[in-house]
PDB file of C-alpha atoms in Angstrom:
ATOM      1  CA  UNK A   1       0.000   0.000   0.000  1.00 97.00           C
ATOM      2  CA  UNK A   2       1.741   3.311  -1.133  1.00 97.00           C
ATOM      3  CA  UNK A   3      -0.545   5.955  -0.970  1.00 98.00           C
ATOM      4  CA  UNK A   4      -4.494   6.854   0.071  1.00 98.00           C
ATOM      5  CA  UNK A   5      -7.144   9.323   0.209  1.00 98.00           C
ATOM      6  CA  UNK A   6      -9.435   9.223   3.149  1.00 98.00           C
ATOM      7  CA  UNK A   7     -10.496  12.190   3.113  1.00 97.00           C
ATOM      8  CA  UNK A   8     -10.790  14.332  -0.224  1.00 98.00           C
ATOM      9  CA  UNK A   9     -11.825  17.560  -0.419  1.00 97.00           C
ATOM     10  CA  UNK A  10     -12.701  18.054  -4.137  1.00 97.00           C
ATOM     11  CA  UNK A  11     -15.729  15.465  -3.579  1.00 97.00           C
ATOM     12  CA  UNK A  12     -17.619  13.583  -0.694  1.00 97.00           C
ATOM     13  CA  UNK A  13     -16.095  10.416   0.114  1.00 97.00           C
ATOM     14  CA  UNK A  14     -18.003   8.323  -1.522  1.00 96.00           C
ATOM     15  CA  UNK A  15     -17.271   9.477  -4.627  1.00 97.00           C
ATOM     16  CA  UNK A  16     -13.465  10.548  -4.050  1.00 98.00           C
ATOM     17  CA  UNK A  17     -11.482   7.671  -1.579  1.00 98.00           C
ATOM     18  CA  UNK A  18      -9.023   6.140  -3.340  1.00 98.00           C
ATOM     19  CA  UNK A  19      -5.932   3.697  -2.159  1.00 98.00           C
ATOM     20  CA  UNK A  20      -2.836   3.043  -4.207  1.00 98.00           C
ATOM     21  CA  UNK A  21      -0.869  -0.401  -3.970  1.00 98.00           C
ATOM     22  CA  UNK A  22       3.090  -0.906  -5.396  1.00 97.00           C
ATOM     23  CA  UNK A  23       4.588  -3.681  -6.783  1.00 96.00           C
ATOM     24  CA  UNK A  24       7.901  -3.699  -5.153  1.00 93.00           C
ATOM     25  CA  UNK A  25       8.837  -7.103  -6.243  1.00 93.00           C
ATOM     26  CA  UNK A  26      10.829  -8.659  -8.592  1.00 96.00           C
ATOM     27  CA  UNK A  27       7.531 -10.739 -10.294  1.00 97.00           C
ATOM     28  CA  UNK A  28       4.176  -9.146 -11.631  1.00 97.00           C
ATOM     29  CA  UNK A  29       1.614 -10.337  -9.213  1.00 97.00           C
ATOM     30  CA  UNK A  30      -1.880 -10.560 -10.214  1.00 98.00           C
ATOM     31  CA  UNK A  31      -4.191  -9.357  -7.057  1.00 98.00           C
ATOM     32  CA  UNK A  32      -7.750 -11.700  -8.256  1.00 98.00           C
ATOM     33  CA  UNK A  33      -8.804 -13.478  -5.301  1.00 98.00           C
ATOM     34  CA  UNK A  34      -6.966 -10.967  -2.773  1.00 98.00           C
ATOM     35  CA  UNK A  35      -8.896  -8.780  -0.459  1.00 98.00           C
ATOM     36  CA  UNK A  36      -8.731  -5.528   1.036  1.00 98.00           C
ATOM     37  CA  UNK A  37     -10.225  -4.900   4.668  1.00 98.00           C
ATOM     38  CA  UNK A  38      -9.905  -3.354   7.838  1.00 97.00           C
ATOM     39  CA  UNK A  39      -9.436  -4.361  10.958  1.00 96.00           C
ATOM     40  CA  UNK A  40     -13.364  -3.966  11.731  1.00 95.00           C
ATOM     41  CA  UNK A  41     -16.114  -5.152   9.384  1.00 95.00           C
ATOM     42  CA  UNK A  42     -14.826  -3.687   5.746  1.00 97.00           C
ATOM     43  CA  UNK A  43     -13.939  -6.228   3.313  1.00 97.00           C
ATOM     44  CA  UNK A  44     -13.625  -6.502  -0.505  1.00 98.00           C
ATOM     45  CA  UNK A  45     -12.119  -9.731  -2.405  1.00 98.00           C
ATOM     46  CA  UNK A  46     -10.550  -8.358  -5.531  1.00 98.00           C
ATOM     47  CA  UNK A  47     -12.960 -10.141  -8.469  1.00 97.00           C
ATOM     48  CA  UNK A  48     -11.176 -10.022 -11.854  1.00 97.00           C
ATOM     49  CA  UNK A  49      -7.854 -10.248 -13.036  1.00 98.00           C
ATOM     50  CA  UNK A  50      -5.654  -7.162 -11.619  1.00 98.00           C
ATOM     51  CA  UNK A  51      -2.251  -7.455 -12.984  1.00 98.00           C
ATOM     52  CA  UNK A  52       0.773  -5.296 -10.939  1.00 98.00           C
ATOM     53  CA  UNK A  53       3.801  -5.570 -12.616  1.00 97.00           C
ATOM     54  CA  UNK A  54       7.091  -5.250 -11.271  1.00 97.00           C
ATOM     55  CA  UNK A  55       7.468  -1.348 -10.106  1.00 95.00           C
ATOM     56  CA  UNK A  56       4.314  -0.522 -11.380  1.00 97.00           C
ATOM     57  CA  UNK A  57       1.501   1.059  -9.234  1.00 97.00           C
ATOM     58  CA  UNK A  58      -2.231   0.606  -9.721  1.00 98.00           C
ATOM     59  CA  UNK A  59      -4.794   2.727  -8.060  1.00 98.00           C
ATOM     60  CA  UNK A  60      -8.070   1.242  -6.687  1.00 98.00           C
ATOM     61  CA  UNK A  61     -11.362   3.723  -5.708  1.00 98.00           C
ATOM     62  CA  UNK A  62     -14.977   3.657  -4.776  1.00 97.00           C
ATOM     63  CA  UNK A  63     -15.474   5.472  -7.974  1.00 98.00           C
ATOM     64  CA  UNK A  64     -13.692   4.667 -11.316  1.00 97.00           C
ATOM     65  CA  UNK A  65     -15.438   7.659 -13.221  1.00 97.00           C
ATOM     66  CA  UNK A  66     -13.134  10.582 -13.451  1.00 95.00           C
ATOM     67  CA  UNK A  67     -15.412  13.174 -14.005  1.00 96.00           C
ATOM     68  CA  UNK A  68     -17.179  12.801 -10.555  1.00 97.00           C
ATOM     69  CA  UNK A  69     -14.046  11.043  -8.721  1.00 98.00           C
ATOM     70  CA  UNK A  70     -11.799  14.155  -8.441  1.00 97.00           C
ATOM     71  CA  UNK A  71     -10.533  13.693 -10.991  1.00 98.00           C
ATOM     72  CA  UNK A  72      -8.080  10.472 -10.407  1.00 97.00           C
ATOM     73  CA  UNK A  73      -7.788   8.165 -13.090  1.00 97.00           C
ATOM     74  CA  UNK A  74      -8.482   4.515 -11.628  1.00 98.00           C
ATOM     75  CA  UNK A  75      -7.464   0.662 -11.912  1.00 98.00           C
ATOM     76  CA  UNK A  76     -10.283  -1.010 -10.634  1.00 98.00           C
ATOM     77  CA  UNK A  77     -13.583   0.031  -8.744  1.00 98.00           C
ATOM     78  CA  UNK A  78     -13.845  -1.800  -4.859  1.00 98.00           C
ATOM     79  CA  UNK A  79     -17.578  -1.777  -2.898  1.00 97.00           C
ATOM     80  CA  UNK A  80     -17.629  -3.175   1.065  1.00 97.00           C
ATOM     81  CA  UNK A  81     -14.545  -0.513   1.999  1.00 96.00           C
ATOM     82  CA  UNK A  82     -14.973   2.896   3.811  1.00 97.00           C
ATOM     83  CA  UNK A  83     -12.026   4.789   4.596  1.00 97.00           C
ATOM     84  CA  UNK A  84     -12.483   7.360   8.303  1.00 97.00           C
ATOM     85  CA  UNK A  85     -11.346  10.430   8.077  1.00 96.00           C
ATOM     86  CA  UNK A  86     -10.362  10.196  11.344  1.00 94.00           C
ATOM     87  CA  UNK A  87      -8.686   7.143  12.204  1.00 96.00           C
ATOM     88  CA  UNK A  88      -8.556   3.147  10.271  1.00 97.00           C
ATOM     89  CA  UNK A  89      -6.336   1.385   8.730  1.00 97.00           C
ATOM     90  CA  UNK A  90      -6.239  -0.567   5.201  1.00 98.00           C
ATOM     91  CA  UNK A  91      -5.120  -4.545   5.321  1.00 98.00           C
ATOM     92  CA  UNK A  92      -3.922  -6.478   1.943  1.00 98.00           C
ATOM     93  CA  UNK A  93      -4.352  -9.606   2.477  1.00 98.00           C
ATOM     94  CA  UNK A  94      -2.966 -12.654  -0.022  1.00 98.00           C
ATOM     95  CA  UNK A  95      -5.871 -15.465  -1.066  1.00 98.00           C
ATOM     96  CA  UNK A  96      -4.350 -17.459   1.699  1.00 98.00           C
ATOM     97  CA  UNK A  97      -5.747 -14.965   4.163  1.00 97.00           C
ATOM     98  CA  UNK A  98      -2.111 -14.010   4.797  1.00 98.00           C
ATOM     99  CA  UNK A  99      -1.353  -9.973   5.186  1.00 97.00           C
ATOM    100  CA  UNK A 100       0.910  -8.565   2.629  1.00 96.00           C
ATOM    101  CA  UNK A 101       0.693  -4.895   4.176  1.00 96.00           C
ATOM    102  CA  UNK A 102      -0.769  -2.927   6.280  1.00 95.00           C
ATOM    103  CA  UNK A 103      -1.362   0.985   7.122  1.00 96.00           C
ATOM    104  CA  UNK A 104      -3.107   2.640  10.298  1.00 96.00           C
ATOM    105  CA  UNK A 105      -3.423   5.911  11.263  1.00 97.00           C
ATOM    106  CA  UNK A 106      -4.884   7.788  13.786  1.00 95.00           C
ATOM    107  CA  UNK A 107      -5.206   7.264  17.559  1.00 93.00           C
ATOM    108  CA  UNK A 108      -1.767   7.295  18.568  1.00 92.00           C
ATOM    109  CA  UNK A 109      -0.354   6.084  15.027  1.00 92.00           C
ATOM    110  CA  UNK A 110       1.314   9.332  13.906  1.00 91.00           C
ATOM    111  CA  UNK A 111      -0.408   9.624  10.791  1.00 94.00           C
ATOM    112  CA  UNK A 112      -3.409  11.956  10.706  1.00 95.00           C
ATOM    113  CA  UNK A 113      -5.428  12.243   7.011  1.00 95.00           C
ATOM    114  CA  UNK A 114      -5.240  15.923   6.237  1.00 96.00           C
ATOM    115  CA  UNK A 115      -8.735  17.021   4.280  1.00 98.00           C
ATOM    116  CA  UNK A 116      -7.944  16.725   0.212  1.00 98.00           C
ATOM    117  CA  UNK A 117      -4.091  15.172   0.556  1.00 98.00           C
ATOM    118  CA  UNK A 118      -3.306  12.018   0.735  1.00 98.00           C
ATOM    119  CA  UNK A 119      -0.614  10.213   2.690  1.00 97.00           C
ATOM    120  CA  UNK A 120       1.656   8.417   0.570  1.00 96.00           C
ATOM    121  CA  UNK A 121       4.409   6.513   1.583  1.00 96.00           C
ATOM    122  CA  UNK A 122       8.207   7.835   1.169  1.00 93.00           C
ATOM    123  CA  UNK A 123      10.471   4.253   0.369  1.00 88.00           C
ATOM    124  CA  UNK A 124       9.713   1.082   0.469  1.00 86.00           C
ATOM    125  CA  UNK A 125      12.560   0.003   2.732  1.00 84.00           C
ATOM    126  CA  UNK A 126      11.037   1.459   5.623  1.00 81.00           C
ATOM    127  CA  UNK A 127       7.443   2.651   6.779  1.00 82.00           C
ATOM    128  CA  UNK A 128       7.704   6.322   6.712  1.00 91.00           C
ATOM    129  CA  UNK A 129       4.345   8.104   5.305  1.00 95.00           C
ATOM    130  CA  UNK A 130       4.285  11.797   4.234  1.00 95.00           C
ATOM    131  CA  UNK A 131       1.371  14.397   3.699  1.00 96.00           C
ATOM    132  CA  UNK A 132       0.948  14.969  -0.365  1.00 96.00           C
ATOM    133  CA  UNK A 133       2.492  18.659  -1.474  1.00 94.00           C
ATOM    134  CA  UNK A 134       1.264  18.440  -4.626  1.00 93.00           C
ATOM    135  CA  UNK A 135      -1.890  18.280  -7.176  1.00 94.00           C
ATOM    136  CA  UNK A 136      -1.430  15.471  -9.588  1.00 95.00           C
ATOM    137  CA  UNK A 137      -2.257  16.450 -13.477  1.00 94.00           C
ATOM    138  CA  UNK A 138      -6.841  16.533 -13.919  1.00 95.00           C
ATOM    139  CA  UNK A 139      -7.113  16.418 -10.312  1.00 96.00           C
ATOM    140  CA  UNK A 140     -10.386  18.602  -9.389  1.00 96.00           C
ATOM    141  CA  UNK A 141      -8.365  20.009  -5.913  1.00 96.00           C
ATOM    142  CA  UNK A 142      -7.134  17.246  -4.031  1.00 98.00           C
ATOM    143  CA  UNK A 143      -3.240  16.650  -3.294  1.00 97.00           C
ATOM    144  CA  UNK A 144      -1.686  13.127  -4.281  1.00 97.00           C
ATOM    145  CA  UNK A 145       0.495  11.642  -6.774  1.00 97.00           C
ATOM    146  CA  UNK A 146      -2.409   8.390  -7.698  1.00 97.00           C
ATOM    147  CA  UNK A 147      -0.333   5.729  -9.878  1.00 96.00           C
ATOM    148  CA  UNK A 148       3.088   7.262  -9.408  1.00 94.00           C
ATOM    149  CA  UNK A 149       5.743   7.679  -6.573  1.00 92.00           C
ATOM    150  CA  UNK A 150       5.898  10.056  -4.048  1.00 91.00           C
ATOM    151  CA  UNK A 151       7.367  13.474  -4.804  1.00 88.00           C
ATOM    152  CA  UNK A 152       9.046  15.320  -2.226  1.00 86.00           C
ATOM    153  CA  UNK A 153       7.607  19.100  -1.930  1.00 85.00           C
ATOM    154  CA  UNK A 154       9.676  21.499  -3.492  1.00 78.00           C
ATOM    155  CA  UNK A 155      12.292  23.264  -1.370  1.00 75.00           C
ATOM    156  CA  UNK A 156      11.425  27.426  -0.453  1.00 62.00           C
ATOM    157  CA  UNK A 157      13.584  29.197  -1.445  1.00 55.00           C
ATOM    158  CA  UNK A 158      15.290  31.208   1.864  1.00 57.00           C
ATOM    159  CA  UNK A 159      16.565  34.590   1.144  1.00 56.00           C
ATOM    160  CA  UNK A 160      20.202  35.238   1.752  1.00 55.00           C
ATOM    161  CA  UNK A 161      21.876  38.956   2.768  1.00 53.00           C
ATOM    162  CA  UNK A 162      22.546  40.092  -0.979  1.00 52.00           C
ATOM    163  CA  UNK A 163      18.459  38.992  -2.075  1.00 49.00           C
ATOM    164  CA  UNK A 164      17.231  41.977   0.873  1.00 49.00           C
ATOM    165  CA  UNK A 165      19.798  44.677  -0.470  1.00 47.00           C
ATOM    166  CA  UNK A 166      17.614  47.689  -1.805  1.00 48.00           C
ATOM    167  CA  UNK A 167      17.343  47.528  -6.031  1.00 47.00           C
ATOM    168  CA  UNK A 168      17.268  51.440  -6.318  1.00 48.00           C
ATOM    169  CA  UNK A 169      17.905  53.726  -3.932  1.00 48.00           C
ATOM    170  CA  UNK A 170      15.119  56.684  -3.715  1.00 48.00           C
ATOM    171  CA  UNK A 171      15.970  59.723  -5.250  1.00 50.00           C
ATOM    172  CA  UNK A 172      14.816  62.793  -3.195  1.00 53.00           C
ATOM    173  CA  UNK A 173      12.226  65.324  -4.541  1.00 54.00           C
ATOM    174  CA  UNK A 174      12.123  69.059  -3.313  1.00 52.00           C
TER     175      UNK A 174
END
C-alpha cells in the first residue's frame, strides 16, 4: 500500500477515496482473489484479473469515473470498503488470508489524514508516510500523486543577505 485518500476535499467520500498499492517485487503479481479490509467489518475480495507488474503502481477507488471522482484516473472500482477520516487502517491480504501490508493511522499512530491530501508513503525500505504537497495532473483540488511515486515538496527558497539589499535607492524630490 503506497498511498491513500481518506479524506478528499474536491468530492464527498463516496465518490473521491481512493488507495494506491506498489509492486515492489521482482515478479508481476496478479491481485484476483486478494482482499482488502480493515481491521473492523470492511472487506472486498478483488474479483477479476488485476495485474501489478514489477514497479508498477495501480490505483483502486470507490469510484472509477473521473469526471465525478476528483478527478483520479483509476485501476479497478472496490464496494464493502470505507475509509475514516479520522482514524482506520487498510489490510492487503494474499488469497491465503495471509497480510501482505498494512497501514493505520490515527489514535496514537502518527499519521493523521489531512482534508484533500493524501498520505503516501516515502520508500519502500522502511514505513515512513508523508502528507501529499502536490496536485497530480486533472485532479479537481485534491493533493496526491495516484499511480506514481511520491514526490518530495519542493524546497522554499530562503533569502540570503545580498536577495534583501535595496534595487534602487530613492531619489529625493524638493
Amino acid at each position: 500500500i503506497s498511498e491513500f485518500l481518506a479524506d478528499p476535499s474536491a468530492v464527498s467520500d463516496t465518490s473521491g477515496e481512493w488507495m494506491e498499492i506498489y509492486n515492489a517485487g521482482p515478479d508481476g503479481v496478479n491481485l484476483k482473489g486478494w482482499r482488502l479490509a480493515d481491521l473492523g467489518s470492511d472487506r472486498h475480495t478483488i474479483a477479476s484479473d488485476l495485474f501489478v507488474t514489477p514497479g508498477a503502481y495501480i490505483v483502486l477507488a470507490r469510484n472509477g469515473n473521473l469526471l465525478t471522482n476528483g478527478g483520479v484516473a483509476v485501476n479497478y472500482v472496490y464496494t464493502g470498503i470505507n475509509l475514516a477520516n479520522d482514524e482506520d487502517e487498510i489490510l492487503l491480504l494474499r488469497p491465503d488470508g495471509s497480510e501482505a501490508d498494512r497501514v493505520v493511522w490515527g489514535g496514537n499512530s502518527g499519521m493523521h489524514p489531512v482534508p484533500g491530501k493524501t498520505l503516501e508513503r516515502i520508500d519502500f525500505a522502511t514505513t515512513n508516510w508523508a502528507t501529499a504537497a502536490s496536485t497530480w495532473f486533472g485532479s479537481a483540488g485534491d493533493f496526491g500523486t495516484p499511480g506514481g511515486g511520491y514526490v518530495p515538496p519542493s524546497p522554499t527558497a530562503t533569502p540570503t543577505a545580498d536577495d534583501r539589499l535595496p534595487t534602487a535607492t530613492p531619489t529625493p524630490t524638493t
